[in-house]
Short mmCIF file of N, CA, C and O in Angstrom, two decimals:
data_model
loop_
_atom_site.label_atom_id
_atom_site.label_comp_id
_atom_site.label_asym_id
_atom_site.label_seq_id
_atom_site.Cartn_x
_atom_site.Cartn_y
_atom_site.Cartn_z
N UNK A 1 3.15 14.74 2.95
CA UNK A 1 4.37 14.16 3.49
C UNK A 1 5.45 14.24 2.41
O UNK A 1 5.20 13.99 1.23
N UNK A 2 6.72 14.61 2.88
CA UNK A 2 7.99 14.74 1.58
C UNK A 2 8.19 13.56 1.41
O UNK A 2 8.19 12.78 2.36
N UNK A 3 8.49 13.08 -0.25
CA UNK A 3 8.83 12.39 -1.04
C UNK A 3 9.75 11.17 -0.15
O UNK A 3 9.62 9.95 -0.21
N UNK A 4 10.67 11.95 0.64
CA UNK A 4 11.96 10.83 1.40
C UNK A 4 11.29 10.29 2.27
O UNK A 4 11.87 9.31 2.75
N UNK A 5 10.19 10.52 2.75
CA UNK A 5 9.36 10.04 3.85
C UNK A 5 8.46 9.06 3.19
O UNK A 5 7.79 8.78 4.18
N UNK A 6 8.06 8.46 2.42
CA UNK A 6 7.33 7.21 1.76
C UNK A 6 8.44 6.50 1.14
O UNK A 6 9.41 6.91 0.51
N UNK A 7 8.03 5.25 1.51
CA UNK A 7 9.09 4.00 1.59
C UNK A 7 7.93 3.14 0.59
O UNK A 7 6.71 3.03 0.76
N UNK A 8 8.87 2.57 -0.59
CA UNK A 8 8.17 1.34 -1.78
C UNK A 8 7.62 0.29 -0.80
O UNK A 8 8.49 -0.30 -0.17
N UNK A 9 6.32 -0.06 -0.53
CA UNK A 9 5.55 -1.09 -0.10
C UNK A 9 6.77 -2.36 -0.15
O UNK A 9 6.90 -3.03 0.87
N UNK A 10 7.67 -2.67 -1.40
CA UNK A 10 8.36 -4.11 -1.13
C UNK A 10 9.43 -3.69 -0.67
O UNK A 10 10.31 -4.47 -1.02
N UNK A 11 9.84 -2.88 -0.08
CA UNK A 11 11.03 -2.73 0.34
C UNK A 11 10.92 -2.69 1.98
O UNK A 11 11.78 -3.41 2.51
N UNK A 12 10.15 -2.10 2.79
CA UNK A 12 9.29 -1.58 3.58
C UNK A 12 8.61 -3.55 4.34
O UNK A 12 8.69 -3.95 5.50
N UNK A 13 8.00 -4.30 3.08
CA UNK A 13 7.81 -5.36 3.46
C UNK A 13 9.10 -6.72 2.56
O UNK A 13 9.00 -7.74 1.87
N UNK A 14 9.91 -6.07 2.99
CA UNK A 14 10.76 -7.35 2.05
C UNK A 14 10.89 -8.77 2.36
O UNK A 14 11.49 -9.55 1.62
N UNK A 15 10.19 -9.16 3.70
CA UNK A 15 10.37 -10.77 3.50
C UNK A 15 9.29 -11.17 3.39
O UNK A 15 8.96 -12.22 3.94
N UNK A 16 8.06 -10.11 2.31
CA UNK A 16 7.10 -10.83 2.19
C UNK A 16 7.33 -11.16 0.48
O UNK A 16 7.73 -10.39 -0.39
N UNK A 17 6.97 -12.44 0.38
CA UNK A 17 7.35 -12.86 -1.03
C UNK A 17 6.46 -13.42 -2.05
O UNK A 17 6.57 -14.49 -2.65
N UNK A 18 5.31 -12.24 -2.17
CA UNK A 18 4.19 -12.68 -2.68
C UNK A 18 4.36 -13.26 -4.56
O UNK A 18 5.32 -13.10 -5.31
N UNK A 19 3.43 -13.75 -4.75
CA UNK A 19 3.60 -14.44 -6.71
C UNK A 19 3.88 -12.78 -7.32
O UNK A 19 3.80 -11.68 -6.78
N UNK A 20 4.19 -13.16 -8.51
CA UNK A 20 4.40 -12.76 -9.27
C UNK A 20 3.59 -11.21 -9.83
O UNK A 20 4.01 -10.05 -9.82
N UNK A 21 2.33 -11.77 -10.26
CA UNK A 21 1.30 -10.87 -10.51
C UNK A 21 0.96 -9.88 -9.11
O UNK A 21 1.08 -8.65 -9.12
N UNK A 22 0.54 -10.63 -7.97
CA UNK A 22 0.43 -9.61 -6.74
C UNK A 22 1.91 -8.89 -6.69
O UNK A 22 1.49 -7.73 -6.62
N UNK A 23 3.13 -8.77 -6.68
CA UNK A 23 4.02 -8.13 -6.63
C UNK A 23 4.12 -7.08 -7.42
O UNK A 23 4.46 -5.97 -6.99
N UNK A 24 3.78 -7.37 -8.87
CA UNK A 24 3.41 -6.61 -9.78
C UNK A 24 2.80 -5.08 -8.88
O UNK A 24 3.25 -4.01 -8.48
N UNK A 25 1.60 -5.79 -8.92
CA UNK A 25 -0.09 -5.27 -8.76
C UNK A 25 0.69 -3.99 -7.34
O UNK A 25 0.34 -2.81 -7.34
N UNK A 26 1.63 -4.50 -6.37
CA UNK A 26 1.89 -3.27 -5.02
C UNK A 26 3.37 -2.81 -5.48
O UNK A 26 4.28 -2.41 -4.75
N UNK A 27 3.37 -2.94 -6.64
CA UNK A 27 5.19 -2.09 -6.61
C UNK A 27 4.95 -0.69 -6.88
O UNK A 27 5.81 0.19 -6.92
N UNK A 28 3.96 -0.57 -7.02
CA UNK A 28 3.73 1.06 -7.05
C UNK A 28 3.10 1.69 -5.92
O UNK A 28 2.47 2.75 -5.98
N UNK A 29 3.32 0.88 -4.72
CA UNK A 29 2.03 1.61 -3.51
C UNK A 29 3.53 2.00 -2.98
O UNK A 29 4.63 1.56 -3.34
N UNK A 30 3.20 2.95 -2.03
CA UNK A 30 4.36 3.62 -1.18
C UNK A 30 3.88 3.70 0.32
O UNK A 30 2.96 4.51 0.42
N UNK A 31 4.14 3.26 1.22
CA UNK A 31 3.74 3.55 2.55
C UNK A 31 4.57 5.08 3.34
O UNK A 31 5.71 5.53 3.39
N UNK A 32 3.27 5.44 3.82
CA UNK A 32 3.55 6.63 4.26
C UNK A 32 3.35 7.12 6.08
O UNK A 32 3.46 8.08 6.85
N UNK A 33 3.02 5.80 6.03
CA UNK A 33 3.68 5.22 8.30
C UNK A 33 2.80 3.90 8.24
O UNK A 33 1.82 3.54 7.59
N UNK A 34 3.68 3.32 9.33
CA UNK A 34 3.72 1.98 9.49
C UNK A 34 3.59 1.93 11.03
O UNK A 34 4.41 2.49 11.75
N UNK A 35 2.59 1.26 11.49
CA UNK A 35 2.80 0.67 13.26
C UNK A 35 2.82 -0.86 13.38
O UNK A 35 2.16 -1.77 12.88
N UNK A 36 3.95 -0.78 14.33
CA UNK A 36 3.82 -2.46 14.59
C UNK A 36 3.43 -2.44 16.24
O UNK A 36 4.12 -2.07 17.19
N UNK A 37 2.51 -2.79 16.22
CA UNK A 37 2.47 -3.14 17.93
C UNK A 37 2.72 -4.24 18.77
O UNK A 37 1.65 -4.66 19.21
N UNK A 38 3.50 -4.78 19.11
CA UNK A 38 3.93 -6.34 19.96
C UNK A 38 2.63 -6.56 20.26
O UNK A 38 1.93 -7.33 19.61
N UNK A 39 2.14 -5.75 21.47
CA UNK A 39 1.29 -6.31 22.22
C UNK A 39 -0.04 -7.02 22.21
O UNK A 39 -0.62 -7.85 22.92
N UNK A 40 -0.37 -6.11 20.70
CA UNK A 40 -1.67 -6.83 20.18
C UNK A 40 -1.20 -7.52 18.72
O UNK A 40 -2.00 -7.68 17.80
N UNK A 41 0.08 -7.87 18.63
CA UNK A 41 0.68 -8.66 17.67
C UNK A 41 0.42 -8.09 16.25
O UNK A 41 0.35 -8.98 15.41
N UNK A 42 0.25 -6.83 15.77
CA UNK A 42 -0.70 -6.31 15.17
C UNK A 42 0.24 -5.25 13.86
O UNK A 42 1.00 -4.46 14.43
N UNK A 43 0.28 -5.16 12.59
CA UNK A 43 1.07 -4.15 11.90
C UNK A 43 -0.43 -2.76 10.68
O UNK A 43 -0.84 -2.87 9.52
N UNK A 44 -0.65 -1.88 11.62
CA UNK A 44 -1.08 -1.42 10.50
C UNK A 44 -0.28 -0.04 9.31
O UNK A 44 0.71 0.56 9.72
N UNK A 45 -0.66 0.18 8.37
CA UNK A 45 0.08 1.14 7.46
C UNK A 45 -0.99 1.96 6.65
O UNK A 45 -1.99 1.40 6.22
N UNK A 46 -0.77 3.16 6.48
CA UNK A 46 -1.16 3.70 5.24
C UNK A 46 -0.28 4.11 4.19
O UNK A 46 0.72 4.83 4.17
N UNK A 47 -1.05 3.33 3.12
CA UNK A 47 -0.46 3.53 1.69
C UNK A 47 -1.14 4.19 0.65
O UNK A 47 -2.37 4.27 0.61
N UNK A 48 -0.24 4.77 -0.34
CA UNK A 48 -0.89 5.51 -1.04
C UNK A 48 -0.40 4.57 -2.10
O UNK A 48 0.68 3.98 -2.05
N UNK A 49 -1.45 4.49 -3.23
CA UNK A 49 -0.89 3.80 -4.71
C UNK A 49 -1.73 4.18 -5.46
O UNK A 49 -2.86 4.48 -5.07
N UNK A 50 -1.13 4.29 -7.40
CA UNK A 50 -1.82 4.86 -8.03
C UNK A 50 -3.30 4.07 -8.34
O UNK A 50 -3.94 4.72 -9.17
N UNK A 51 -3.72 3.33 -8.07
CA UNK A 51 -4.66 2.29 -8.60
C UNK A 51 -4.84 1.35 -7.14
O UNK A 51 -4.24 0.30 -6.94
N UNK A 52 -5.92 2.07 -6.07
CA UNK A 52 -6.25 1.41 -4.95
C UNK A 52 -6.96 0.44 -5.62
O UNK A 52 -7.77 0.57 -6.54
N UNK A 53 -6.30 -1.16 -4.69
CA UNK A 53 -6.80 -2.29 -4.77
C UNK A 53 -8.42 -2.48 -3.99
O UNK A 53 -8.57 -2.30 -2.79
N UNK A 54 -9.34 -2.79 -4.77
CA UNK A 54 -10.75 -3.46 -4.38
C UNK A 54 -10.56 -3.95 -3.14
O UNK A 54 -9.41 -4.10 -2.75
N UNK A 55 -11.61 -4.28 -2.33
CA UNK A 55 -11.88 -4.47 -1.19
C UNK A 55 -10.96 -6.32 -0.89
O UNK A 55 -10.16 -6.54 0.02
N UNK A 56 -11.35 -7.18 -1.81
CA UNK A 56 -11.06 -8.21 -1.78
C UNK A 56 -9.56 -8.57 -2.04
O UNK A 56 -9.19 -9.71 -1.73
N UNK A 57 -8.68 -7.68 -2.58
CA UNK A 57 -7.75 -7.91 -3.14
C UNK A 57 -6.86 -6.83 -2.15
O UNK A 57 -5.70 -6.75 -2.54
N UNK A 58 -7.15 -6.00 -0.96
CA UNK A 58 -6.62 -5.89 -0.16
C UNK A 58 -6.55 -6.64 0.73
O UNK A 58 -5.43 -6.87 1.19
N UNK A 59 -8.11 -7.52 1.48
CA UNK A 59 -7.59 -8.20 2.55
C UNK A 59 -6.94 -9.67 2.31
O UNK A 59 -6.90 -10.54 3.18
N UNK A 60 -6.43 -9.82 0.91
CA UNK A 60 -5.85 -10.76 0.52
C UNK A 60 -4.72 -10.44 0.24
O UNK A 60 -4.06 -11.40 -0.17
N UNK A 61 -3.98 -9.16 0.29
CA UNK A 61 -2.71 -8.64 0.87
C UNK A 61 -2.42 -8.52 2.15
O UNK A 61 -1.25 -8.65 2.50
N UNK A 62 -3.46 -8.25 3.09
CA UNK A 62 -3.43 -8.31 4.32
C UNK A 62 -3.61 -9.66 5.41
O UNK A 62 -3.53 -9.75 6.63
N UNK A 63 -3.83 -10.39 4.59
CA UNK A 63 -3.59 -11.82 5.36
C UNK A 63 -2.17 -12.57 4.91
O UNK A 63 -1.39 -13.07 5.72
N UNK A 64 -2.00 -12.56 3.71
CA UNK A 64 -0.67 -13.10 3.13
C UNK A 64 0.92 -12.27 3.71
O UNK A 64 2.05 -12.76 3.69
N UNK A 65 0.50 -10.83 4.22
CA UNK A 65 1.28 -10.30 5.27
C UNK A 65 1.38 -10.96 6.49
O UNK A 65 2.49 -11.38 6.82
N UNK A 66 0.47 -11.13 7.20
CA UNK A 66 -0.02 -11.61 8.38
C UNK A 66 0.63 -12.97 8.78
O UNK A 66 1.15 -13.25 9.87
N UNK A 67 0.50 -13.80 7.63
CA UNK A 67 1.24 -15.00 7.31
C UNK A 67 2.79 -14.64 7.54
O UNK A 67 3.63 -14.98 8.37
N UNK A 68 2.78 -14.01 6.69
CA UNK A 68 4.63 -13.96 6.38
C UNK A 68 5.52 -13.18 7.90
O UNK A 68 6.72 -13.28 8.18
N UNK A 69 4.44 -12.41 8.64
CA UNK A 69 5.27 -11.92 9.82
C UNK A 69 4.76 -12.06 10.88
O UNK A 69 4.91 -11.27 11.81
N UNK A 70 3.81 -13.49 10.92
CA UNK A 70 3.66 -14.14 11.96
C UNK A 70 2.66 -12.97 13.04
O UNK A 70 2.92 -12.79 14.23
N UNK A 71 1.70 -12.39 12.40
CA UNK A 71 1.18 -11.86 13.29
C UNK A 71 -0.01 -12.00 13.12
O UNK A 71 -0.37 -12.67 12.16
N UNK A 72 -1.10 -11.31 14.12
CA UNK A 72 -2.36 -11.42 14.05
C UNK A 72 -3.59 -10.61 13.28
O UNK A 72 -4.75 -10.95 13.03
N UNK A 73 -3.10 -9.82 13.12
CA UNK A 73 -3.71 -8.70 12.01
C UNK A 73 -2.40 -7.55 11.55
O UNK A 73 -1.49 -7.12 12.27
N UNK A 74 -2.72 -7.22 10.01
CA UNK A 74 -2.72 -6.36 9.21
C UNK A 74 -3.78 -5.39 8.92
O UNK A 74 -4.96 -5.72 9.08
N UNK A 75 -3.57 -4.62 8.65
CA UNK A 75 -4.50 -3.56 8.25
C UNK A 75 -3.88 -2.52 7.45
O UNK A 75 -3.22 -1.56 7.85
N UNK A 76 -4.24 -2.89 6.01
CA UNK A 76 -3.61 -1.28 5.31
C UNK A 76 -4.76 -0.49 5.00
O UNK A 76 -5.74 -1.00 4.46
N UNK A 77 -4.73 0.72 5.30
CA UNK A 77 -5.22 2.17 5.06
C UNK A 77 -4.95 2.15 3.57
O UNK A 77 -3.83 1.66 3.42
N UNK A 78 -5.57 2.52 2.23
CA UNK A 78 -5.03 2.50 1.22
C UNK A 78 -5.72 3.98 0.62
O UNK A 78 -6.92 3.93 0.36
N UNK A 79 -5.14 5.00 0.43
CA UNK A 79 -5.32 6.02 -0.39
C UNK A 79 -4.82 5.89 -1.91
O UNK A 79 -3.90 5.14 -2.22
N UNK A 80 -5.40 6.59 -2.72
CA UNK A 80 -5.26 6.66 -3.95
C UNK A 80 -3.91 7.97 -3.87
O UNK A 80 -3.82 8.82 -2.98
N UNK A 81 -3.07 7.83 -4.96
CA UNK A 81 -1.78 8.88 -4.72
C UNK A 81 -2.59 9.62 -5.95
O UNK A 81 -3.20 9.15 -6.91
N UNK A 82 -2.36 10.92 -5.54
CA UNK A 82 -2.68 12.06 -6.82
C UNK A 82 -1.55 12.33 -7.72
O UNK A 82 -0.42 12.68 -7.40
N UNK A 83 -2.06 12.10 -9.01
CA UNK A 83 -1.49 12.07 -9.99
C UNK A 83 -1.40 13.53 -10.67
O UNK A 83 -2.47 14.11 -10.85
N UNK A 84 -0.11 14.24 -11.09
CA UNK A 84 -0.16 15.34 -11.69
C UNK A 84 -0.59 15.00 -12.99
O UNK A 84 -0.25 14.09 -13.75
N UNK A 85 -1.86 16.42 -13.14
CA UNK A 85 -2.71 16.33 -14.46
C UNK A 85 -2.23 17.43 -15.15
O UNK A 85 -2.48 18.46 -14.53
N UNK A 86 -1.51 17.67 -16.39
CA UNK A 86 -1.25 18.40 -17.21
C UNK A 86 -2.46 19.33 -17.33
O UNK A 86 -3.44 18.61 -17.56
N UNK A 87 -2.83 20.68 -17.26
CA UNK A 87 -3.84 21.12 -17.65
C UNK A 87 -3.94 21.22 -19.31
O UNK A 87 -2.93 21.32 -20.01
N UNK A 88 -5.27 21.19 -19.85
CA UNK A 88 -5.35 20.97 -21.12
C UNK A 88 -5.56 22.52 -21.88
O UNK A 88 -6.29 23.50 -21.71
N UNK A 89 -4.49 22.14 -22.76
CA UNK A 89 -4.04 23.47 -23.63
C UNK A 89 -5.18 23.83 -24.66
O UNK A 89 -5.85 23.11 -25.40
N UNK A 90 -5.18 25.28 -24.44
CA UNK A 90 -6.11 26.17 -24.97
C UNK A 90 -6.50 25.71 -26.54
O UNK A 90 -5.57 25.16 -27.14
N UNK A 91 -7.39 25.82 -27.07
CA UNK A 91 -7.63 25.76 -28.34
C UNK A 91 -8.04 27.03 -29.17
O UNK A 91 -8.82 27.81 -28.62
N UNK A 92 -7.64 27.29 -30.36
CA UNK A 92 -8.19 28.50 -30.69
C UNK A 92 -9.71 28.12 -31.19
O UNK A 92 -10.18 26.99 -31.29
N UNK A 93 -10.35 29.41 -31.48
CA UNK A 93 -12.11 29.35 -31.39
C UNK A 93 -11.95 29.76 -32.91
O UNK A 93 -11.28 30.71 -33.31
N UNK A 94 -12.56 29.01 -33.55
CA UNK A 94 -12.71 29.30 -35.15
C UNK A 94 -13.74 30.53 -35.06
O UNK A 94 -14.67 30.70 -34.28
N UNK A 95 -13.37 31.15 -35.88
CA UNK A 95 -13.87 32.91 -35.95
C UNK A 95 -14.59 33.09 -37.38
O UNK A 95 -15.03 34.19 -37.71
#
C-alpha cells in the first residue's frame, strides 16, 4: 500500500486519549484500513508497527478503544512493518 495511504494510529484515533506510556508505545503503528460497522457496533483495522504489541497489550488497546468510541468490539490486525536493512558491506579476506 503507498505511503499516503497509511494514516498515524493517533491521528486516525484522535479522541482516544490513552496515558502517557501507551501513547508512546502506538505512535509508531500506522493503520492501513479501518472498518466501522454501525450495525454490529463494531471498528476493526489493520496496522502495521515497528514492534507488534504482545497479545495482552493489544487487547488492552482494544478495549480502551472500545471505551472511548462507545462501541462493542475492536479488533486490530497488527502486522509488523518491514524495516529497510542496509545490506552488510563486503569485507576484504586477509590473503
Amino acid at each position: 500500500m503507498p505511503e499516503a495511504q497509511k494514516i498515524p494510529f493517533l491521528k486516525l484515533f484522535s479522541a482516544w486519549k490513552p496515558g502517557e506510556e501507551l501513547a508512546g508505545l502506538v505512535s509508531g503503528y500506522l493503520v492501513t484500513r479501518a472498518v466501522i460497522d454501525k450495525h454490529t457496533r463494531s471498528i476493526r483495522a489493520s496496522v502495521e508497527c515497528p514492534n507488534p504489541p504482545g497479545e495482552e497489550l493489544r487487547r488492552t488497546i482494544e478495549r480502551s478503544l472500545s471505551l472511548t468510541y462507545r462501541v462493542e468490539q475492536v479488533e486490530l490486525e497488527v502486522a509488523g512493518q518491514p524495516e529497510a536493512v542496509p545490506a552488510p558491506a563486503a569485507e576484504p579476506i586477509p590473503v
